[in-house]
Amino acid sequence: AAPTAPPVAAAGWQVGATQGAPGARVVPLWRAAAPNPHGVAAFAVDLEHAALLRRFDESRVRDDGSVALFRVETDGSTTLLARAPHDEAELGRTVRGPLAAGLARTSRGTFNAVTPLDPTRRLIAYERLGGDADRLAVAYGIATAGILAGWTASLPWIAVLTLLLAGALAFGGRRLDRSLRALAERQAALERSESHYRALAGNLPD
């Protein structure tokens, strides 16, 4: 497929901003192709935004939980690509908040804060995807007020919630990472298939 954003020479999946009209939005991903004699510069795939939101809604910890996918910018800030529950005003915003600060320290962790994108105080577990998808970060959050109300000793509950969020994060992050790895494998198979076809076609009579 033709990339929806200009391909670059950088390694791994490059991530564009969420684009398109409501109901038909996509998150574009593209990666440079290996040097080849056929002029193929890049391979691209569009992640359906609505499908991401459905997946996130299914994996939220509770009704008041949230799941979000961010692009990590070169300056360390983060741009929201998709979030459940969805808020149209948040989509595409680039911020430098607790998540950006956490990612600057470590690729995965937790924090308890009110973020620039969400006025609700949440316990948030985050992870930056590895390998070729390291420009993406996933964050799972749960509102603390309703759960901790009436409890004077909140620390044990925060620990339990942290474990719960970490489990959801690991599961969701692995699923997304596996999907991107599968795309990379399909790209390599396509390159091999085209190379074989070209070799065959070049050695056949007209």
Coordinates of N, CA and C in Angstrom, one line a residue:
A1 N 0.9 -1.2 0.0 CA 0.0 0.0 0.0 C 0.9 1.2 0.0
A2 N 0.4 2.3 -0.6 CA 1.2 3.5 -0.6 C 1.1 4.1 0.8
P3 N 2.2 4.6 1.3 CA 2.2 5.2 2.7 C 1.4 6.4 2.7
T4 N 0.7 6.7 3.9 CA -0.1 7.9 4.1 C 0.7 9.0 4.6
A5 N 2.0 8.8 4.8 CA 2.9 9.9 5.2 C 4.2 9.6 4.5
P6 N 5.0 10.7 4.3 CA 6.3 10.4 3.6 C 7.2 9.5 4.3
P7 N 7.7 8.4 3.6 CA 8.6 7.5 4.3 C 9.9 8.1 4.6
V8 N 10.5 7.6 5.7 CA 11.8 8.1 6.1 C 12.8 7.0 6.2
A9 N 14.1 7.3 6.3 CA 15.1 6.3 6.3 C 15.3 5.7 7.6
A10 N 14.7 6.2 8.7 CA 14.9 5.7 10.0 C 14.4 4.2 10.1
A11 N 15.0 3.5 11.0 CA 14.7 2.1 11.2 C 13.4 2.0 12.0
G12 N 12.7 0.8 11.9 CA 11.5 0.6 12.7 C 10.3 1.2 12.1
W13 N 9.2 1.0 12.9 CA 7.9 1.6 12.5 C 7.9 3.1 12.8
Q14 N 7.6 3.9 11.8 CA 7.4 5.3 12.0 C 5.9 5.5 12.1
V15 N 5.5 6.5 13.0 CA 4.1 6.7 13.3 C 3.6 8.1 13.0
G16 N 2.5 8.1 12.2 CA 1.9 9.4 11.8 C 0.9 9.8 12.8
A17 N 0.4 11.0 12.7 CA -0.7 11.5 13.6 C -2.0 10.8 13.2
T18 N -2.9 10.6 14.1 CA -4.3 10.1 13.8 C -4.9 11.1 12.8
Q19 N -5.5 10.5 11.7 CA -6.0 11.3 10.7 C -7.3 10.8 10.1
G20 N -8.1 11.6 9.4 CA -9.3 11.2 8.8 C -10.5 11.8 9.5
A21 N -11.7 11.6 8.9 CA -12.9 12.1 9.5 C -13.4 11.1 10.6
P22 N -14.2 11.6 11.5 CA -14.8 10.7 12.6 C -15.5 9.5 12.0
G23 N -15.2 8.4 12.5 CA -15.7 7.1 12.0 C -14.9 6.5 10.9
A24 N -13.9 7.2 10.3 CA -13.0 6.7 9.3 C -11.6 7.1 9.6
R25 N -11.3 7.2 10.8 CA -9.9 7.6 11.2 C -9.0 6.5 11.2
V26 N -7.7 6.8 10.9 CA -6.6 5.7 11.0 C -5.4 6.3 11.7
V27 N -4.6 5.4 12.2 CA -3.3 5.7 12.7 C -2.3 5.1 11.7
P28 N -1.6 6.0 10.9 CA -0.7 5.4 9.9 C 0.7 5.0 10.4
L29 N 1.1 3.8 10.0 CA 2.4 3.3 10.3 C 3.2 3.0 9.0
W30 N 4.4 3.3 9.0 CA 5.2 2.9 7.8 C 6.6 2.6 8.2
R31 N 7.3 1.8 7.4 CA 8.7 1.5 7.6 C 9.5 1.4 6.3
A32 N 10.7 1.8 6.3 CA 11.5 1.8 5.1 C 11.7 0.3 4.7
A33 N 11.7 0.1 3.4 CA 12.0 -1.2 2.9 C 13.5 -1.5 2.8
A34 N 13.9 -2.7 2.9 CA 15.3 -3.0 2.7 C 15.7 -2.7 1.2
P35 N 17.0 -2.3 1.0 CA 17.4 -2.0 -0.4 C 17.0 -3.1 -1.3
N36 N 16.4 -2.7 -2.4 CA 15.9 -3.7 -3.4 C 16.0 -3.1 -4.8
P37 N 16.1 -4.0 -5.8 CA 16.2 -3.5 -7.2 C 14.9 -3.0 -7.8
H38 N 13.8 -3.1 -7.1 CA 12.5 -2.8 -7.6 C 11.9 -1.4 -7.3
G39 N 12.7 -0.6 -6.6 CA 12.2 0.7 -6.3 C 11.2 0.8 -5.2
V40 N 11.0 -0.2 -4.4 CA 10.1 -0.2 -3.3 C 10.8 0.6 -2.1
A41 N 10.2 1.7 -1.8 CA 10.8 2.6 -0.8 C 10.3 2.3 0.6
A42 N 9.1 1.9 0.8 CA 8.5 1.7 2.1 C 7.3 0.8 2.1
F43 N 6.9 0.3 3.2 CA 5.7 -0.5 3.4 C 4.9 0.3 4.4
A44 N 3.6 0.3 4.3 CA 2.7 1.0 5.2 C 1.5 0.3 5.6
V45 N 0.9 0.6 6.7 CA -0.3 0.0 7.2 C -1.0 1.1 8.0
D46 N -2.4 1.1 7.9 CA -3.2 2.1 8.6 C -4.0 1.3 9.7
L47 N -3.7 1.6 11.0 CA -4.5 1.0 12.0 C -5.8 1.7 12.1
E48 N -6.9 1.0 12.1 CA -8.2 1.6 12.1 C -8.5 2.1 13.6
H49 N -8.7 3.4 13.6 CA -8.9 4.1 14.9 C -10.1 3.5 15.7
A50 N -11.2 3.3 15.0 CA -12.4 2.7 15.7 C -12.1 1.3 16.3
A51 N -11.3 0.5 15.6 CA -10.9 -0.8 16.1 C -10.1 -0.7 17.3
L52 N -9.1 0.3 17.3 CA -8.3 0.5 18.5 C -9.2 0.9 19.7
L53 N -10.2 1.7 19.5 CA -11.1 2.2 20.6 C -11.9 1.0 21.1
R54 N -12.4 0.1 20.2 CA -13.1 -1.1 20.6 C -12.2 -2.0 21.5
R55 N -11.0 -2.2 21.0 CA -10.1 -3.1 21.8 C -9.8 -2.5 23.1
F56 N -9.6 -1.1 23.2 CA -9.3 -0.5 24.4 C -10.4 -0.6 25.4
D57 N -11.7 -0.4 24.8 CA -12.9 -0.5 25.7 C -13.0 -1.8 26.3
E58 N -12.6 -2.9 25.5 CA -12.7 -4.2 26.0 C -11.7 -4.5 27.1
S59 N -10.6 -3.8 27.1 CA -9.5 -4.2 28.1 C -9.4 -3.2 29.2
R60 N -10.3 -2.2 29.3 CA -10.3 -1.3 30.4 C -10.5 -2.1 31.7
V61 N -9.9 -1.7 32.8 CA -9.9 -2.4 34.1 C -11.3 -2.3 34.7
R62 N -11.9 -1.1 34.7 CA -13.3 -0.9 35.2 C -14.0 0.1 34.3
D63 N -15.3 0.4 34.7 CA -16.0 1.4 33.9 C -15.3 2.7 34.0
D64 N -14.6 3.0 35.1 CA -13.9 4.3 35.2 C -12.5 4.2 34.8
G65 N -12.0 3.1 34.2 CA -10.7 3.0 33.7 C -10.4 3.6 32.4
S66 N -9.2 3.7 32.0 CA -8.9 4.3 30.7 C -7.7 3.5 30.1
V67 N -7.6 3.5 28.8 CA -6.5 2.9 28.0 C -6.2 3.9 26.9
A68 N -4.9 4.1 26.7 CA -4.5 5.1 25.7 C -3.2 4.7 24.9
L69 N -3.1 5.1 23.7 CA -2.0 4.8 22.9 C -1.4 6.2 22.5
F70 N 0.0 6.3 22.7 CA 0.7 7.6 22.5 C 1.8 7.4 21.5
R71 N 2.1 8.4 20.8 CA 3.4 8.5 20.0 C 4.4 9.2 20.8
V72 N 5.6 8.7 21.0 CA 6.6 9.3 21.7 C 7.4 10.2 20.8
E73 N 7.4 11.5 21.0 CA 8.1 12.4 20.1 C 9.6 12.5 20.4
T74 N 10.4 13.0 19.4 CA 11.8 13.1 19.6 C 12.2 14.0 20.7
D75 N 11.4 14.9 21.1 CA 11.8 15.8 22.2 C 11.3 15.3 23.5
G76 N 10.7 14.1 23.5 CA 10.3 13.4 24.8 C 8.9 13.6 25.2
S77 N 8.2 14.5 24.5 CA 6.7 14.7 24.7 C 5.9 13.6 24.1
T78 N 4.6 13.5 24.4 CA 3.8 12.5 23.9 C 2.6 13.0 23.2
T79 N 2.2 12.3 22.1 CA 1.0 12.8 21.4 C -0.1 11.7 21.4
L80 N -1.3 12.0 21.8 CA -2.4 11.0 22.0 C -2.9 10.6 20.6
L81 N -2.8 9.3 20.3 CA -3.3 8.7 19.1 C -4.7 8.1 19.2
A82 N -5.0 7.5 20.4 CA -6.3 6.9 20.6 C -6.4 6.7 22.1
R83 N -7.7 6.9 22.6 CA -7.9 6.7 24.1 C -9.4 6.3 24.3
A84 N -9.6 5.4 25.1 CA -10.9 5.0 25.6 C -11.0 5.2 27.1
P85 N -12.0 6.0 27.6 CA -13.1 6.6 26.8 C -12.6 7.7 25.9
H86 N -13.2 7.8 24.7 CA -12.8 8.8 23.7 C -13.3 10.1 24.0
D87 N -12.4 11.1 23.8 CA -12.8 12.5 24.0 C -12.2 13.3 22.8
E88 N -13.1 13.8 21.9 CA -12.7 14.4 20.7 C -11.7 15.5 20.9
A89 N -11.8 16.2 22.0 CA -10.9 17.4 22.2 C -9.5 17.0 22.5
E90 N -9.3 15.7 23.0 CA -8.0 15.3 23.4 C -7.2 14.8 22.2
L91 N -7.9 14.2 21.2 CA -7.2 13.5 20.1 C -6.2 14.4 19.4
G92 N -4.9 13.9 19.3 CA -3.9 14.6 18.6 C -3.1 15.6 19.4
R93 N -3.5 15.8 20.7 CA -2.8 16.7 21.5 C -1.4 16.2 21.9
T94 N -0.4 17.1 21.9 CA 0.9 16.8 22.3 C 1.2 17.5 23.6
V95 N 1.6 16.7 24.6 CA 1.8 17.2 26.0 C 3.1 16.7 26.6
R96 N 3.6 17.4 27.5 CA 4.7 17.0 28.3 C 4.3 17.0 29.8
G97 N 3.9 15.8 30.2 CA 3.3 15.6 31.6 C 4.0 14.5 32.3
P98 N 3.2 13.9 33.3 CA 3.8 12.8 34.1 C 4.2 11.6 33.2
L99 N 3.4 11.3 32.1 CA 3.8 10.2 31.3 C 5.1 10.4 30.6
A100 N 5.3 11.6 30.0 CA 6.6 11.9 29.4 C 7.7 11.9 30.3
A101 N 7.5 12.4 31.6 CA 8.5 12.3 32.6 C 8.9 10.9 32.9
G102 N 7.8 10.0 33.1 CA 8.1 8.6 33.4 C 8.8 7.9 32.3
L103 N 8.5 8.2 31.0 CA 9.1 7.5 29.9 C 10.6 8.0 29.8
A104 N 10.9 9.2 30.2 CA 12.3 9.7 30.2 C 13.1 8.9 31.2
R105 N 12.5 8.4 32.2 CA 13.3 7.7 33.3 C 13.4 6.2 33.0
T106 N 12.3 5.6 32.5 CA 12.2 4.1 32.3 C 11.2 3.8 31.3
S107 N 11.3 2.7 30.6 CA 10.4 2.3 29.5 C 9.1 1.8 30.1
R108 N 9.0 1.4 31.3 CA 7.7 1.0 31.9 C 7.7 1.4 33.4
G109 N 6.5 1.7 33.9 CA 6.4 2.0 35.3 C 5.0 2.5 35.7
T110 N 4.8 3.1 36.8 CA 3.5 3.5 37.3 C 3.6 4.9 37.9
F111 N 2.5 5.6 37.9 CA 2.5 6.9 38.7 C 1.0 7.2 39.0
N112 N 0.8 8.1 40.0 CA -0.5 8.5 40.4 C -0.6 10.0 40.2
A113 N -1.4 10.4 39.3 CA -1.4 11.9 39.0 C -2.6 12.2 38.2
V114 N -2.9 13.5 38.1 CA -3.8 14.1 37.2 C -3.0 14.6 36.0
T115 N -3.3 14.1 34.8 CA -2.5 14.4 33.6 C -3.1 15.6 32.9
P116 N -2.3 16.2 32.0 CA -2.8 17.4 31.2 C -4.0 17.0 30.3
L117 N -4.2 15.7 30.0 CA -5.3 15.3 29.1 C -6.5 14.8 29.9
D118 N -6.4 14.6 31.2 CA -7.5 14.0 32.0 C -7.6 14.6 33.3
P119 N -8.7 15.3 33.7 CA -8.8 15.9 34.9 C -9.0 15.0 36.1
T120 N -9.2 13.7 35.8 CA -9.4 12.7 36.9 C -8.1 12.2 37.4
R121 N -7.9 12.1 38.7 CA -6.7 11.5 39.3 C -6.7 10.0 39.1
R122 N -5.7 9.5 38.5 CA -5.6 8.1 38.2 C -4.3 7.5 38.6
L123 N -4.4 6.2 38.9 CA -3.2 5.4 39.0 C -2.9 4.8 37.6
I124 N -1.8 5.1 37.0 CA -1.5 4.8 35.6 C -0.3 3.9 35.5
A125 N -0.4 2.9 34.8 CA 0.7 2.0 34.4 C 1.0 2.2 32.9
Y126 N 2.3 2.4 32.6 CA 2.6 2.6 31.2 C 3.8 1.8 30.7
E127 N 3.9 1.6 29.4 CA 5.0 0.8 28.9 C 5.3 1.3 27.5
R128 N 6.5 1.6 27.2 CA 6.9 1.9 25.8 C 7.2 0.6 25.1
L129 N 6.6 0.4 23.9 CA 6.8 -0.8 23.2 C 8.3 -0.9 22.8
G130 N 8.8 -2.1 22.6 CA 10.2 -2.3 22.3 C 10.4 -2.6 20.9
G131 N 11.7 -2.8 20.5 CA 12.0 -3.2 19.2 C 11.7 -2.2 18.2
D132 N 11.1 -2.6 17.1 CA 10.7 -1.7 16.0 C 9.6 -0.8 16.3
A133 N 8.9 -1.0 17.4 CA 7.7 -0.2 17.7 C 8.0 0.8 18.9
D134 N 9.2 1.2 19.1 CA 9.6 2.0 20.3 C 9.1 3.4 20.2
R135 N 8.4 3.8 19.2 CA 7.8 5.2 19.1 C 6.4 5.2 19.7
L136 N 5.9 4.0 20.1 CA 4.6 3.9 20.7 C 4.7 3.5 22.2
A137 N 3.7 4.1 22.9 CA 3.6 3.8 24.3 C 2.1 3.6 24.7
V138 N 1.9 2.6 25.5 CA 0.5 2.3 26.0 C 0.4 2.6 27.4
A139 N -0.7 3.2 27.8 CA -1.0 3.5 29.2 C -2.3 3.0 29.6
Y140 N -2.4 2.3 30.8 CA -3.6 1.9 31.4 C -3.8 2.7 32.7
G141 N -5.0 3.2 32.9 CA -5.3 4.0 34.1 C -6.6 3.6 34.8
I142 N -6.7 3.9 36.1 CA -7.9 3.6 36.8 C -8.0 4.8 37.8
A143 N -9.3 5.3 37.9 CA -9.5 6.4 38.8 C -9.4 5.9 40.3
T144 N -8.7 6.7 41.1 CA -8.5 6.2 42.5 C -9.5 6.7 43.4
A145 N -10.3 7.7 43.2 CA -11.2 8.3 44.1 C -12.3 7.3 44.6
G146 N -12.9 6.7 43.6 CA -14.0 5.8 44.0 C -13.6 4.6 44.7
I147 N -12.4 4.1 44.4 CA -12.0 2.9 45.0 C -11.4 3.1 46.4
L148 N -10.7 4.2 46.6 CA -10.1 4.5 47.8 C -10.9 5.3 48.8
A149 N -12.1 5.7 48.4 CA -13.0 6.5 49.3 C -13.4 5.6 50.5
G150 N -13.3 6.2 51.7 CA -13.7 5.5 52.9 C -12.6 4.6 53.5
W151 N -11.4 4.5 52.8 CA -10.3 3.7 53.3 C -9.2 4.7 53.8
T152 N -8.8 4.5 55.0 CA -7.8 5.4 55.6 C -6.4 4.8 55.2
A153 N -6.3 3.5 55.0 CA -5.0 3.0 54.6 C -5.0 2.6 53.2
S154 N -4.7 3.6 52.3 CA -4.8 3.4 50.9 C -3.7 2.6 50.2
L155 N -2.5 2.6 50.9 CA -1.3 2.1 50.2 C -1.5 0.6 49.8
P156 N -2.0 -0.3 50.6 CA -2.2 -1.6 50.1 C -3.1 -1.7 48.9
W157 N -4.1 -0.9 48.8 CA -5.0 -0.9 47.6 C -4.3 -0.4 46.4
I158 N -3.5 0.6 46.6 CA -2.7 1.1 45.5 C -1.8 0.1 44.9
A159 N -1.2 -0.7 45.9 CA -0.3 -1.8 45.4 C -1.1 -2.9 44.6
V160 N -2.3 -3.2 45.1 CA -3.1 -4.2 44.4 C -3.5 -3.6 43.0
L161 N -3.9 -2.3 43.0 CA -4.3 -1.7 41.7 C -3.1 -1.7 40.7
T162 N -1.9 -1.4 41.3 CA -0.7 -1.4 40.5 C -0.5 -2.7 39.8
L163 N -0.6 -3.8 40.6 CA -0.4 -5.1 40.0 C -1.5 -5.4 38.9
L164 N -2.7 -5.0 39.2 CA -3.8 -5.2 38.3 C -3.5 -4.5 37.0
L165 N -3.1 -3.2 37.1 CA -2.8 -2.4 35.9 C -1.6 -3.0 35.1
A166 N -0.6 -3.4 35.9 CA 0.6 -4.0 35.2 C 0.2 -5.2 34.4
G167 N -0.7 -6.0 35.0 CA -1.1 -7.2 34.2 C -1.8 -6.9 33.0
A168 N -2.8 -5.9 33.0 CA -3.5 -5.5 31.9 C -2.5 -4.8 30.8
L169 N -1.6 -4.1 31.3 CA -0.6 -3.4 30.4 C 0.2 -4.4 29.7
A170 N 0.7 -5.4 30.5 CA 1.6 -6.4 29.8 C 0.8 -7.2 28.7
F171 N -0.5 -7.5 29.0 CA -1.3 -8.2 28.1 C -1.5 -7.4 26.8
G172 N -2.0 -6.1 27.0 CA -2.3 -5.3 25.9 C -1.1 -4.9 25.1
G173 N 0.0 -4.6 25.8 CA 1.3 -4.3 25.1 C 1.8 -5.5 24.3
R174 N 1.7 -6.7 24.8 CA 2.2 -7.8 24.1 C 1.3 -8.1 22.8
R175 N 0.0 -7.9 22.9 CA -0.9 -8.1 21.7 C -0.5 -7.1 20.6
L176 N -0.3 -5.8 21.0 CA 0.1 -4.8 20.0 C 1.4 -5.1 19.4
D177 N 2.4 -5.5 20.3 CA 3.7 -5.8 19.8 C 3.7 -6.9 18.9
R178 N 3.0 -8.0 19.2 CA 2.9 -9.2 18.3 C 2.3 -8.8 17.0
S179 N 1.3 -7.9 17.0 CA 0.7 -7.5 15.7 C 1.7 -6.8 14.8
L180 N 2.5 -5.9 15.4 CA 3.5 -5.2 14.6 C 4.6 -6.1 14.2
R181 N 5.0 -7.1 15.0 CA 6.0 -8.1 14.5 C 5.5 -8.9 13.4
A182 N 4.2 -9.2 13.4 CA 3.6 -10.0 12.3 C 3.6 -9.2 11.0
L183 N 3.3 -7.9 11.2 CA 3.4 -7.0 10.0 C 4.8 -7.0 9.4
A184 N 5.8 -7.0 10.2 CA 7.2 -6.9 9.8 C 7.5 -8.2 9.0
E185 N 7.0 -9.4 9.6 CA 7.2 -10.7 9.0 C 6.5 -10.7 7.6
R186 N 5.3 -10.2 7.5 CA 4.6 -10.2 6.2 C 5.4 -9.3 5.2
Q187 N 5.9 -8.2 5.7 CA 6.7 -7.3 4.8 C 7.9 -8.1 4.2
A188 N 8.6 -8.8 5.1 CA 9.8 -9.6 4.6 C 9.4 -10.7 3.6
A189 N 8.2 -11.3 3.9 CA 7.7 -12.4 3.0 C 7.4 -11.8 1.7
L190 N 6.7 -10.6 1.7 CA 6.4 -9.9 0.4 C 7.6 -9.5 -0.4
E191 N 8.6 -9.1 0.3 CA 9.9 -8.7 -0.4 C 10.5 -10.0 -1.1
R192 N 10.5 -11.1 -0.3 CA 11.0 -12.3 -0.9 C 10.2 -12.8 -2.1
S193 N 8.9 -12.7 -1.9 CA 8.0 -13.2 -3.0 C 8.2 -12.3 -4.3
E194 N 8.3 -11.0 -4.1 CA 8.5 -10.2 -5.3 C 9.8 -10.4 -5.9
S195 N 10.9 -10.7 -5.1 CA 12.2 -10.9 -5.7 C 12.2 -12.2 -6.5
H196 N 11.5 -13.3 -6.0 CA 11.4 -14.5 -6.7 C 10.6 -14.3 -8.0
Y197 N 9.5 -13.5 -8.0 CA 8.7 -13.3 -9.2 C 9.6 -12.5 -10.2
R198 N 10.3 -11.5 -9.8 CA 11.1 -10.8 -10.7 C 12.2 -11.6 -11.4
A199 N 12.8 -12.5 -10.5 CA 13.8 -13.4 -11.1 C 13.2 -14.3 -12.1
L200 N 12.0 -14.9 -11.8 CA 11.4 -15.8 -12.7 C 11.0 -15.0 -14.0
A201 N 10.3 -13.9 -13.9 CA 9.9 -13.1 -15.0 C 11.0 -12.7 -15.9
G202 N 12.1 -12.4 -15.3 CA 13.3 -11.9 -16.1 C 13.9 -13.0 -16.9
N203 N 13.7 -14.2 -16.6 CA 14.3 -15.3 -17.3 C 13.3 -16.1 -18.2
L204 N 12.1 -15.6 -18.4 CA 11.2 -16.3 -19.2 C 11.2 -15.6 -20.6
P205 N 10.9 -16.3 -21.7 CA 10.7 -15.7 -23.0 C 9.5 -14.7 -23.0
D206 N 9.5 -13.8 -23.9 CA 8.4 -12.8 -23.9 C 7.0 -13.6 -24.0

